[in-house]
Amino acid sequence: MAETERLKALVVEDDPDMARNLKKMLERRFDFDVQTAPDCESARRLTGSESFDIVALDFMLPDGRGVDLLEELSRQDEGPRVIMVTGHGDEETAVRSFRSSASGYVVKDANLRSRLEEAVSKALVEIDLKRAQDELLRREAYFRSLIEKSSDVIMLISADGTVLFESSSVERILGHKPSEIVGRSFFDFIHPEDLPRIMGIITRSVETPGATAVAEYRFRHKDGPWRIMEGVGRNLLGDPAVAGIVFNSRDVTQRKHNEERLRRYREQLEQLVEERTAELAETNVQLKQEVIERMQAEAELKERAERLADFLTVASHELRHPVSVVKGYTTMLDGYLDRMEPEDLHKILDALNISIDRLTHFVEELMQVSLVEQGRFTFNMTDVRLEPLLAAAASDMKAAGNANEITWVAEGDPDVKADPEKIVQLLAILLDNAVKFSPESSHIELEAVGDGNTVTVRVLDRGIGIPEESRRLVFDRFYQVEEVNHHSSVGLGLGLYLARQIVDGHGGRVACEPRDGGGSIFWFTLSRAGAPASGPEAA
């Protein structure tokens, strides 16, 4: 017997010598903490104030019989083990003693020591047994309380799924009384979709003693809805004390619902982040595009401002000369008209006429540009032979007194859909440009070639040519290849701009390219008469 403290004994004996001997026996043999009492009254006081494990009680005492005191002590809940010690051993006394729950009966004779040791040893075994029983009951109550108050459902099932035990917590968690589940098949309460999986898990667990399995499944609540359970099962079929599969399950329905809400919230948040990121990226692209467009616009405005400044410089130069001629000659005529020779007067009138023509040409160009800007540059489209238009343009250039040789050819004399007046103006602009930048008396060619529904008209010269970086810009308003400070040719930089507007109005294309052997080729396209309409005139 494992002791944590000395056991206490009480010797109730009126004979002092016998009391000392009994005390000495118990102390030496069993190492008891021993006290003595000479009568019943003293014994009652001691047992009332202290707890004793063993009481050696004389049968006859001065103030009463020991057997009466034995009966009193036996009625106590945690009373001591009592050994009756008597000098008058008889069967009646022994029977009465044992009926009153005495642990032993010893006669005061030559065998007292051995019989007392034997009785005390038996009493100590009873004490140990009582303590073990009490501890077992305490632990049983403890674990029962844990199981009943647990937030988990504890179940014991057999190999075939029959429920052998169900903790009382099942009623609080799943609404079923334990008696409503015990004896039934565990699988009767499992969701049909989960049943094959759970049966497979249990089958595999049965085949492996001591195996532990974790599973998530749906269990039907008594009120009808399915609850999501998270369980851990262990195969203890081989343990005789258990002989089943212990299944410990916890209701995780709320947790699963929270996780699902969290998952949806996270998805929504991620979607919002993606959408916002996409919006920011799109905004960033738009801002970059706006910056680029603004920079381009600023560059265009700057370029236009520079071109406008160049135009004003060129225009002032171009207008100053004819105005000066007109002003000079009118002043001369005002002072010397009556003294002039007819021949000199004729020269002055020719000079005035040329200057006025130049001024008129400049004004007409500016007016046409204004019409373009206002969207009022209109076309009178008709089917017309192209050859007479080429001839008229070449003839007008020769009539203007240009020394360059101009030849023209129209293969197949094609008919085109065009505004005849605008086409003659277009040809005049291109021919004038060729003459302006070509050596005097050089050959300028004008040709028209048909290809399917399109006719291409080319003006070929042997002039100074156009740098590659300027070929795309020569058709812009106010653009001139020559630098302003070295401007030597006549013009405001509007001719080729109007040429492009005329071609665009006919739905064609216009461009310039270098000519083999030197010079330039300006070409544009027109639609044949009867071909599907394209460009602005299609409207």
Coordinates of C-alpha atoms in Angstrom, one line a residue:
M1 CA 0.0 0.0 0.0
A2 CA 1.5 3.3 -1.1
E3 CA 1.2 5.8 1.7
T4 CA 1.4 9.5 1.5
E5 CA 1.0 10.0 5.3
R6 CA 0.9 7.7 8.5
L7 CA -2.3 6.0 9.2
K8 CA -3.9 6.7 12.5
A9 CA -5.2 4.1 15.0
L10 CA -7.2 4.3 18.2
V11 CA -6.9 1.7 21.0
V12 CA -10.0 1.7 23.2
E13 CA -9.0 -0.4 26.3
D14 CA -9.6 0.1 30.0
D15 CA -6.6 -2.1 31.1
P16 CA -3.6 0.2 31.0
D17 CA -1.1 -2.6 30.4
M18 CA -3.1 -4.1 27.6
A19 CA -3.6 -0.7 26.1
R20 CA 0.2 -0.1 26.1
N21 CA 0.9 -3.5 24.6
L22 CA -1.7 -3.0 21.8
K23 CA -0.3 0.5 21.1
K24 CA 3.2 -0.8 20.9
M25 CA 2.2 -3.7 18.6
L26 CA 0.5 -1.3 16.1
E27 CA 3.4 1.3 16.2
R28 CA 6.2 -1.2 15.7
R29 CA 4.5 -3.5 13.2
F30 CA 2.6 -1.0 11.1
D31 CA 4.1 2.3 12.0
F32 CA 0.7 3.7 13.0
D33 CA 0.1 7.0 14.8
V34 CA -1.7 5.5 17.8
Q35 CA -3.8 7.1 20.5
T36 CA -5.6 5.4 23.4
A37 CA -8.9 5.8 25.1
P38 CA -9.9 4.0 28.4
D39 CA -13.7 4.1 27.9
C40 CA -16.5 4.7 25.4
E41 CA -16.9 8.4 26.3
S42 CA -13.3 9.1 25.6
A43 CA -13.4 7.2 22.4
R44 CA -16.5 9.1 21.2
R45 CA -14.8 12.4 21.8
L46 CA -11.7 11.4 19.9
T47 CA -13.6 9.9 16.9
G48 CA -15.8 13.0 16.8
S49 CA -12.9 15.4 16.5
E50 CA -10.4 13.3 14.5
S51 CA -10.4 10.7 11.8
F52 CA -9.0 7.3 12.4
D53 CA -8.2 4.5 10.0
I54 CA -8.1 1.6 12.5
V55 CA -9.9 1.2 15.9
A56 CA -8.9 -1.7 18.2
L57 CA -12.0 -1.9 20.5
D58 CA -12.3 -3.8 23.8
F59 CA -15.6 -5.7 24.0
M60 CA -16.3 -4.7 27.6
L61 CA -15.6 -1.1 28.9
P62 CA -16.3 0.6 32.2
D63 CA -19.0 2.7 30.8
G64 CA -20.5 0.4 28.2
R65 CA -20.1 -2.4 25.8
G66 CA -17.7 -2.0 22.9
V67 CA -20.1 -3.6 20.5
D68 CA -22.5 -0.7 21.0
L69 CA -19.7 1.7 20.1
L70 CA -18.9 -0.5 17.1
E71 CA -22.5 -0.1 15.8
E72 CA -22.2 3.7 16.2
L73 CA -19.0 3.9 14.3
S74 CA -20.3 1.6 11.5
R75 CA -23.1 4.1 10.8
Q76 CA -20.6 6.8 9.9
D77 CA -20.1 7.4 6.1
E78 CA -16.4 7.4 6.3
G79 CA -16.0 5.4 9.5
P80 CA -12.8 3.6 10.6
R81 CA -12.2 -0.1 10.3
V82 CA -12.9 -1.7 13.7
I83 CA -11.2 -4.7 15.2
M84 CA -13.0 -6.2 18.2
V85 CA -10.5 -7.3 21.0
T86 CA -12.0 -9.3 23.8
G87 CA -10.9 -11.5 26.7
H88 CA -14.1 -13.6 26.5
G89 CA -14.1 -15.2 23.0
D90 CA -17.4 -16.8 22.2
E91 CA -19.4 -17.4 19.0
E92 CA -22.2 -15.1 19.9
T93 CA -19.9 -12.2 20.5
A94 CA -18.0 -12.9 17.3
V95 CA -21.3 -13.1 15.3
R96 CA -22.6 -9.9 16.7
S97 CA -19.3 -8.1 16.0
F98 CA -19.2 -9.1 12.4
R99 CA -22.9 -8.3 11.9
S100 CA -22.0 -4.8 13.1
S101 CA -19.4 -4.6 10.3
A102 CA -16.3 -5.4 12.4
S103 CA -13.3 -5.9 10.2
G104 CA -11.8 -8.5 12.6
Y105 CA -12.3 -10.3 15.9
V106 CA -9.3 -11.0 18.2
V107 CA -9.2 -12.8 21.5
K108 CA -6.7 -11.8 24.2
D109 CA -4.8 -15.0 24.5
A110 CA -1.4 -16.3 23.5
N111 CA -2.0 -15.7 19.8
L112 CA -3.0 -12.1 20.3
R113 CA 0.0 -10.6 18.4
S114 CA -0.4 -12.8 15.3
R115 CA -4.1 -12.6 15.2
L116 CA -4.0 -8.8 15.6
E117 CA -1.5 -8.5 12.8
E118 CA -3.7 -10.6 10.6
A119 CA -6.8 -8.6 11.4
V120 CA -5.0 -5.3 10.9
S121 CA -3.6 -6.5 7.6
K122 CA -7.1 -7.5 6.4
A123 CA -8.4 -4.1 7.5
L124 CA -5.7 -2.3 5.6
V125 CA -6.6 -4.3 2.5
E126 CA -10.2 -3.1 3.0
I127 CA -9.0 0.5 3.3
D128 CA -7.0 0.2 0.1
L129 CA -10.0 -1.4 -1.7
K130 CA -12.3 1.3 -0.4
R131 CA -10.0 4.0 -1.5
A132 CA -9.6 2.4 -5.0
Q133 CA -13.3 2.1 -5.3
D134 CA -13.8 5.8 -4.3
E135 CA -11.1 6.8 -6.8
L136 CA -12.8 4.8 -9.5
L137 CA -16.1 6.3 -8.8
R138 CA -14.6 9.8 -8.8
R139 CA -12.9 9.2 -12.1
E140 CA -16.0 7.7 -13.6
A141 CA -18.0 10.7 -12.5
Y142 CA -15.3 13.0 -13.8
F143 CA -15.2 11.5 -17.3
R144 CA -18.9 11.2 -17.4
S145 CA -19.2 14.9 -16.7
L146 CA -16.6 15.6 -19.4
I147 CA -18.4 13.6 -22.0
E148 CA -21.8 15.0 -21.0
K149 CA -20.6 18.6 -21.0
S150 CA -18.3 18.3 -24.0
S151 CA -19.0 20.4 -27.1
D152 CA -18.3 17.2 -29.1
V153 CA -20.5 14.2 -29.8
I154 CA -18.8 11.0 -28.7
M155 CA -20.1 7.8 -30.3
L156 CA -19.1 4.2 -30.1
I157 CA -20.0 2.1 -33.1
S158 CA -19.5 -1.6 -34.0
A159 CA -17.8 -2.9 -37.1
D160 CA -21.1 -2.9 -39.0
G161 CA -22.0 0.7 -38.0
T162 CA -24.4 -0.1 -35.2
V163 CA -24.3 2.6 -32.5
L164 CA -23.3 1.1 -29.2
F165 CA -23.0 4.3 -27.2
E166 CA -23.9 7.9 -27.7
S167 CA -23.0 10.8 -25.4
S168 CA -25.7 13.0 -24.0
S169 CA -24.3 16.0 -25.8
V170 CA -25.9 14.7 -29.0
E171 CA -29.2 16.0 -27.8
R172 CA -27.9 19.5 -27.4
I173 CA -26.0 19.5 -30.7
L174 CA -28.1 17.4 -33.0
G175 CA -31.5 17.2 -31.2
H176 CA -31.6 13.4 -30.8
K177 CA -31.8 11.7 -27.4
P178 CA -29.0 9.1 -27.0
S179 CA -31.7 6.4 -26.7
E180 CA -33.0 7.4 -30.2
I181 CA -29.6 6.7 -31.8
V182 CA -28.2 3.8 -29.8
G183 CA -29.0 0.5 -31.5
R184 CA -29.6 2.0 -34.9
S185 CA -27.1 2.2 -37.7
F186 CA -24.8 5.2 -37.8
F187 CA -25.3 5.3 -41.6
D188 CA -29.0 6.0 -41.2
F189 CA -28.2 9.6 -40.2
I190 CA -25.6 10.3 -42.9
H191 CA -26.3 12.4 -46.0
P192 CA -26.8 10.2 -49.1
E193 CA -24.1 12.0 -51.0
D194 CA -21.6 11.5 -48.1
L195 CA -22.6 7.9 -47.4
P196 CA -20.3 6.0 -49.8
R197 CA -17.3 7.9 -48.7
I198 CA -18.0 7.5 -45.0
M199 CA -18.7 3.8 -45.4
G200 CA -15.4 3.4 -47.2
I201 CA -13.5 5.2 -44.5
I202 CA -15.1 3.0 -41.7
T203 CA -14.5 -0.2 -43.8
R204 CA -10.8 0.6 -44.2
S205 CA -10.5 1.5 -40.5
V206 CA -12.1 -1.8 -39.4
E207 CA -9.4 -3.6 -41.5
T208 CA -6.6 -1.8 -39.6
P209 CA -6.6 -2.2 -35.8
G210 CA -5.8 1.0 -34.0
A211 CA -6.3 3.1 -37.2
T212 CA -7.3 6.7 -36.9
A213 CA -9.4 8.4 -39.6
V214 CA -10.5 12.0 -40.1
A215 CA -13.7 12.7 -42.0
E216 CA -16.1 15.5 -42.7
Y217 CA -19.7 14.6 -43.3
R218 CA -23.3 15.8 -43.0
F219 CA -25.5 14.4 -40.1
R220 CA -29.3 14.9 -40.1
H221 CA -30.5 17.0 -37.2
K222 CA -33.7 15.8 -35.5
D223 CA -35.5 18.9 -36.8
G224 CA -34.6 18.0 -40.4
P225 CA -31.7 20.2 -41.5
W226 CA -28.3 18.7 -42.2
R227 CA -25.4 19.7 -39.9
I228 CA -21.8 19.6 -41.1
M229 CA -19.7 17.5 -38.7
E230 CA -16.0 17.1 -38.5
G231 CA -15.1 13.8 -36.9
V232 CA -12.1 11.7 -35.8
G233 CA -12.6 8.0 -35.5
R234 CA -10.2 5.4 -34.0
N235 CA -10.5 1.6 -34.3
L236 CA -10.5 0.1 -30.8
L237 CA -12.4 -3.0 -31.7
G238 CA -9.4 -5.0 -30.4
D239 CA -9.5 -3.4 -27.0
P240 CA -11.7 -5.6 -24.8
A241 CA -12.6 -2.6 -22.6
V242 CA -14.0 -0.7 -25.6
A243 CA -14.7 -3.2 -28.4
G244 CA -15.8 -0.6 -30.9
I245 CA -14.8 2.4 -33.1
V246 CA -14.7 5.6 -31.0
F247 CA -16.0 8.5 -33.1
N248 CA -15.5 12.0 -31.8
S249 CA -17.4 14.6 -33.9
R250 CA -17.8 18.3 -33.7
D251 CA -20.5 20.5 -35.3
V252 CA -18.6 22.8 -37.8
T253 CA -21.7 24.0 -39.7
Q254 CA -21.3 27.6 -38.6
R255 CA -17.6 27.6 -39.2
K256 CA -18.2 26.2 -42.7
H257 CA -20.8 28.8 -43.4
N258 CA -18.4 31.5 -42.2
E259 CA -15.7 30.1 -44.4
E260 CA -18.0 30.1 -47.4
R261 CA -19.0 33.7 -46.7
L262 CA -15.4 34.6 -46.2
R263 CA -14.5 32.8 -49.5
R264 CA -17.3 34.7 -51.4
Y265 CA -16.2 38.0 -49.8
R266 CA -12.6 37.3 -50.7
E267 CA -13.6 36.5 -54.3
Q268 CA -15.7 39.7 -54.4
L269 CA -12.8 41.6 -53.0
E270 CA -10.4 40.1 -55.4
Q271 CA -12.8 40.9 -58.3
L272 CA -13.2 44.4 -57.0
V273 CA -9.4 44.7 -56.8
E274 CA -9.1 43.3 -60.3
E275 CA -11.8 45.6 -61.7
R276 CA -10.3 48.6 -59.9
T277 CA -6.8 47.6 -61.1
A278 CA -8.2 47.3 -64.6
E279 CA -9.9 50.6 -64.3
L280 CA -6.7 52.2 -63.0
A281 CA -4.7 50.6 -65.8
E282 CA -7.3 51.8 -68.3
T283 CA -7.2 55.2 -66.7
N284 CA -3.5 55.2 -66.8
V285 CA -3.5 54.2 -70.5
Q286 CA -6.1 57.0 -71.2
L287 CA -4.0 59.5 -69.2
K288 CA -0.9 58.4 -71.2
Q289 CA -2.8 58.6 -74.4
E290 CA -4.2 62.1 -73.4
V291 CA -0.6 63.2 -72.5
I292 CA 0.6 61.8 -75.9
E293 CA -2.3 63.5 -77.7
R294 CA -1.8 66.7 -75.8
M295 CA 1.9 66.6 -76.6
Q296 CA 1.1 65.9 -80.2
A297 CA -1.5 68.6 -80.2
E298 CA 1.0 71.0 -78.6
A299 CA 3.6 69.9 -81.2
E300 CA 1.0 70.4 -84.0
L301 CA 0.0 73.8 -82.6
K302 CA 3.7 74.7 -82.4
E303 CA 4.3 73.5 -85.9
R304 CA 1.2 75.3 -87.1
A305 CA 2.3 78.4 -85.3
E306 CA 5.7 78.1 -86.9
R307 CA 4.1 77.5 -90.3
L308 CA 1.7 80.3 -89.8
A309 CA 4.7 82.6 -88.9
D310 CA 6.5 81.3 -92.0
F311 CA 3.3 81.8 -94.1
L312 CA 3.0 85.4 -92.8
T313 CA 6.6 86.0 -93.7
V314 CA 6.2 84.4 -97.1
A315 CA 2.9 86.1 -97.7
S316 CA 4.2 89.5 -96.7
H317 CA 7.1 88.9 -99.1
E318 CA 4.9 87.7 -101.9
L319 CA 2.3 90.5 -101.5
R320 CA 4.8 93.2 -101.0
H321 CA 6.3 92.8 -104.5
P322 CA 3.2 93.1 -106.6
V323 CA 1.8 95.8 -104.3
S324 CA 5.1 97.7 -104.6
V325 CA 4.9 97.4 -108.4
V326 CA 1.4 98.6 -108.5
K327 CA 2.2 101.5 -106.1
G328 CA 5.3 102.5 -107.9
Y329 CA 3.8 102.5 -111.4
T330 CA 0.6 104.3 -110.3
T331 CA 2.8 107.0 -108.7
M332 CA 4.9 107.2 -111.9
L333 CA 1.7 107.4 -114.0
D334 CA 0.3 110.1 -111.8
G335 CA 3.4 112.3 -112.3
Y336 CA 4.6 111.4 -115.8
L337 CA 1.7 110.1 -117.8
D338 CA 1.5 113.1 -120.2
R339 CA 5.2 112.8 -121.0
M340 CA 5.5 109.0 -121.5
E341 CA 6.1 107.4 -124.8
P342 CA 3.4 104.9 -125.8
E343 CA 5.9 102.0 -125.8
D344 CA 6.9 102.7 -122.2
L345 CA 3.3 103.1 -121.2
H346 CA 2.5 99.7 -122.7
K347 CA 5.3 98.1 -120.6
I348 CA 4.0 99.7 -117.4
L349 CA 0.5 98.4 -118.1
D350 CA 1.9 94.9 -118.7
A351 CA 3.8 95.0 -115.4
L352 CA 0.7 96.2 -113.6
N353 CA -1.4 93.4 -115.2
I354 CA 1.1 90.7 -114.0
S355 CA 1.2 92.1 -110.5
I356 CA -2.6 92.2 -110.3
D357 CA -2.9 88.7 -111.6
R358 CA -0.5 87.5 -108.9
L359 CA -2.5 89.3 -106.2
T360 CA -5.7 87.8 -107.6
H361 CA -4.2 84.3 -107.6
F362 CA -3.1 84.7 -103.9
V363 CA -6.6 86.0 -102.9
E364 CA -8.3 83.1 -104.8
E365 CA -6.0 80.5 -103.0
L366 CA -6.8 82.1 -99.6
M367 CA -10.5 82.0 -100.4
Q368 CA -10.4 78.4 -101.4
V369 CA -8.5 77.4 -98.3
S370 CA -11.2 79.3 -96.3
L371 CA -13.9 77.2 -98.1
V372 CA -12.0 74.0 -97.2
E373 CA -11.8 75.0 -93.5
Q374 CA -15.5 75.8 -93.5
G375 CA -16.5 72.6 -95.2
R376 CA -17.8 74.5 -98.2
F377 CA -15.3 73.3 -100.8
T378 CA -17.8 71.6 -103.1
F379 CA -17.5 69.4 -106.2
N380 CA -19.7 69.1 -109.3
M381 CA -19.1 65.5 -110.3
T382 CA -19.8 64.3 -113.8
D383 CA -18.5 61.7 -116.3
V384 CA -15.9 63.4 -118.4
R385 CA -13.1 62.6 -120.9
L386 CA -9.7 63.1 -119.2
E387 CA -7.7 63.9 -122.4
P388 CA -9.2 67.4 -123.0
L389 CA -8.6 68.3 -119.3
L390 CA -4.9 67.4 -119.7
A391 CA -4.7 69.4 -122.9
A392 CA -6.4 72.4 -121.3
A393 CA -4.0 72.5 -118.4
A394 CA -0.9 72.2 -120.6
S395 CA -2.2 74.9 -122.9
D396 CA -2.9 77.2 -119.9
M397 CA 0.7 76.8 -118.8
K398 CA 2.1 77.6 -122.2
A399 CA -0.2 80.6 -122.5
A400 CA 1.3 81.9 -119.2
G401 CA 4.6 82.3 -121.0
N402 CA 6.5 79.4 -119.4
A403 CA 9.5 78.3 -121.4
N404 CA 9.4 74.7 -120.3
E405 CA 8.4 72.1 -122.8
I406 CA 5.2 70.4 -121.6
T407 CA 3.9 67.2 -123.3
W408 CA 0.9 65.1 -122.4
V409 CA -0.5 61.7 -123.2
A410 CA -3.6 59.8 -122.2
E411 CA -3.5 56.1 -122.9
G412 CA -6.9 54.9 -124.2
D413 CA -8.4 58.4 -123.7
P414 CA -10.2 57.3 -120.5
D415 CA -13.4 58.7 -119.1
V416 CA -13.3 59.6 -115.4
K417 CA -15.9 60.7 -112.8
A418 CA -14.7 64.2 -111.8
D419 CA -15.3 67.9 -111.4
P420 CA -13.7 69.2 -114.7
E421 CA -12.9 72.6 -113.3
K422 CA -11.3 71.2 -110.1
I423 CA -9.2 68.7 -112.1
V424 CA -7.9 71.5 -114.4
Q425 CA -7.0 73.5 -111.3
L426 CA -5.3 70.4 -109.8
L427 CA -3.2 69.9 -113.0
A428 CA -2.3 73.6 -113.1
I429 CA -1.1 73.4 -109.5
L430 CA 1.1 70.3 -110.2
L431 CA 2.4 71.7 -113.5
D432 CA 3.1 75.1 -111.9
N433 CA 5.0 73.4 -109.1
A434 CA 7.0 71.4 -111.6
V435 CA 7.9 74.5 -113.6
K436 CA 8.7 76.5 -110.5
F437 CA 11.4 74.0 -109.4
S438 CA 12.7 72.8 -112.8
P439 CA 15.4 74.4 -115.0
E440 CA 14.1 76.7 -117.7
S441 CA 13.3 74.9 -121.0
S442 CA 13.5 71.5 -119.3
H443 CA 10.9 68.9 -120.3
I444 CA 7.8 68.3 -118.2
E445 CA 5.7 65.3 -118.9
L446 CA 2.0 64.8 -118.2
E447 CA 0.5 61.3 -118.6
A448 CA -2.6 59.4 -117.7
V449 CA -2.7 55.6 -117.4
G450 CA -5.8 53.4 -116.7
D451 CA -5.7 50.3 -114.5
G452 CA -9.0 48.6 -113.9
N453 CA -11.4 51.0 -112.2
T454 CA -8.7 53.6 -111.5
V455 CA -6.8 56.1 -113.6
T456 CA -3.4 57.4 -112.5
V457 CA -2.3 60.8 -113.6
R458 CA 1.4 61.7 -113.3
V459 CA 3.4 64.9 -113.6
L460 CA 7.1 64.2 -114.2
D461 CA 9.9 66.8 -114.0
R462 CA 13.6 67.1 -113.9
G463 CA 13.7 69.6 -111.1
I464 CA 15.6 69.7 -107.9
G465 CA 13.6 66.9 -106.3
I466 CA 12.1 66.7 -102.8
P467 CA 14.0 65.4 -99.8
E468 CA 12.6 62.2 -98.4
E469 CA 11.6 63.7 -95.0
S470 CA 9.6 66.4 -96.8
R471 CA 7.6 64.1 -99.2
R472 CA 4.9 63.4 -96.6
L473 CA 4.6 67.1 -95.6
V474 CA 4.5 68.9 -98.9
F475 CA 0.7 68.5 -99.1
D476 CA 0.3 70.2 -95.6
R477 CA -1.1 73.7 -95.4
F478 CA 1.6 76.4 -95.5
Y479 CA 4.4 73.9 -95.9
Q480 CA 7.3 74.8 -98.2
V481 CA 10.5 72.8 -98.8
E482 CA 12.6 75.9 -99.0
E483 CA 13.5 77.7 -95.7
V484 CA 11.7 80.9 -95.1
N485 CA 14.9 83.0 -95.0
H486 CA 15.9 81.6 -98.4
H487 CA 12.5 81.7 -100.0
S488 CA 13.0 82.4 -103.7
S489 CA 10.0 80.8 -105.5
V490 CA 6.7 82.5 -105.9
G491 CA 3.8 81.1 -103.8
L492 CA 2.2 81.0 -100.4
G493 CA 2.6 77.3 -99.7
L494 CA -1.1 76.6 -100.3
G495 CA -1.1 75.1 -103.8
L496 CA -0.2 71.4 -102.9
Y497 CA -2.5 71.7 -99.9
L498 CA -5.4 72.5 -102.2
A499 CA -4.2 69.8 -104.6
R500 CA -4.6 67.2 -101.8
Q501 CA -8.1 68.6 -101.0
I502 CA -9.2 68.3 -104.6
V503 CA -7.9 64.7 -104.8
D504 CA -9.5 63.8 -101.4
G505 CA -12.8 65.2 -102.7
H506 CA -12.6 62.8 -105.6
G507 CA -11.9 59.8 -103.4
G508 CA -8.4 59.4 -104.8
R509 CA -4.8 59.3 -103.5
V510 CA -2.0 61.8 -104.1
A511 CA 1.7 61.5 -103.4
C512 CA 5.1 62.4 -104.7
E513 CA 8.2 60.2 -105.2
P514 CA 11.7 60.6 -106.6
R515 CA 12.2 60.1 -110.4
D516 CA 15.0 58.0 -111.7
G517 CA 17.7 60.3 -113.1
G518 CA 16.6 63.3 -111.0
G519 CA 13.5 65.2 -110.5
S520 CA 10.1 64.3 -109.0
I521 CA 6.9 62.5 -109.9
F522 CA 3.7 63.8 -108.5
W523 CA 0.7 61.5 -109.1
F524 CA -2.9 61.2 -108.2
T525 CA -5.7 58.7 -108.9
L526 CA -9.3 59.1 -110.2
S527 CA -12.1 56.7 -110.6
R528 CA -13.2 55.7 -114.0
A529 CA -16.6 56.7 -115.2
G530 CA -19.1 54.0 -114.1
A531 CA -16.9 52.6 -111.4
P532 CA -18.3 52.3 -107.9
A533 CA -18.2 55.6 -106.2
S534 CA -15.7 56.2 -103.3
G535 CA -14.6 59.0 -101.1
P536 CA -16.7 62.1 -100.3
E537 CA -18.4 62.2 -103.6
A538 CA -20.0 58.8 -102.8
A539 CA -22.4 60.7 -100.5

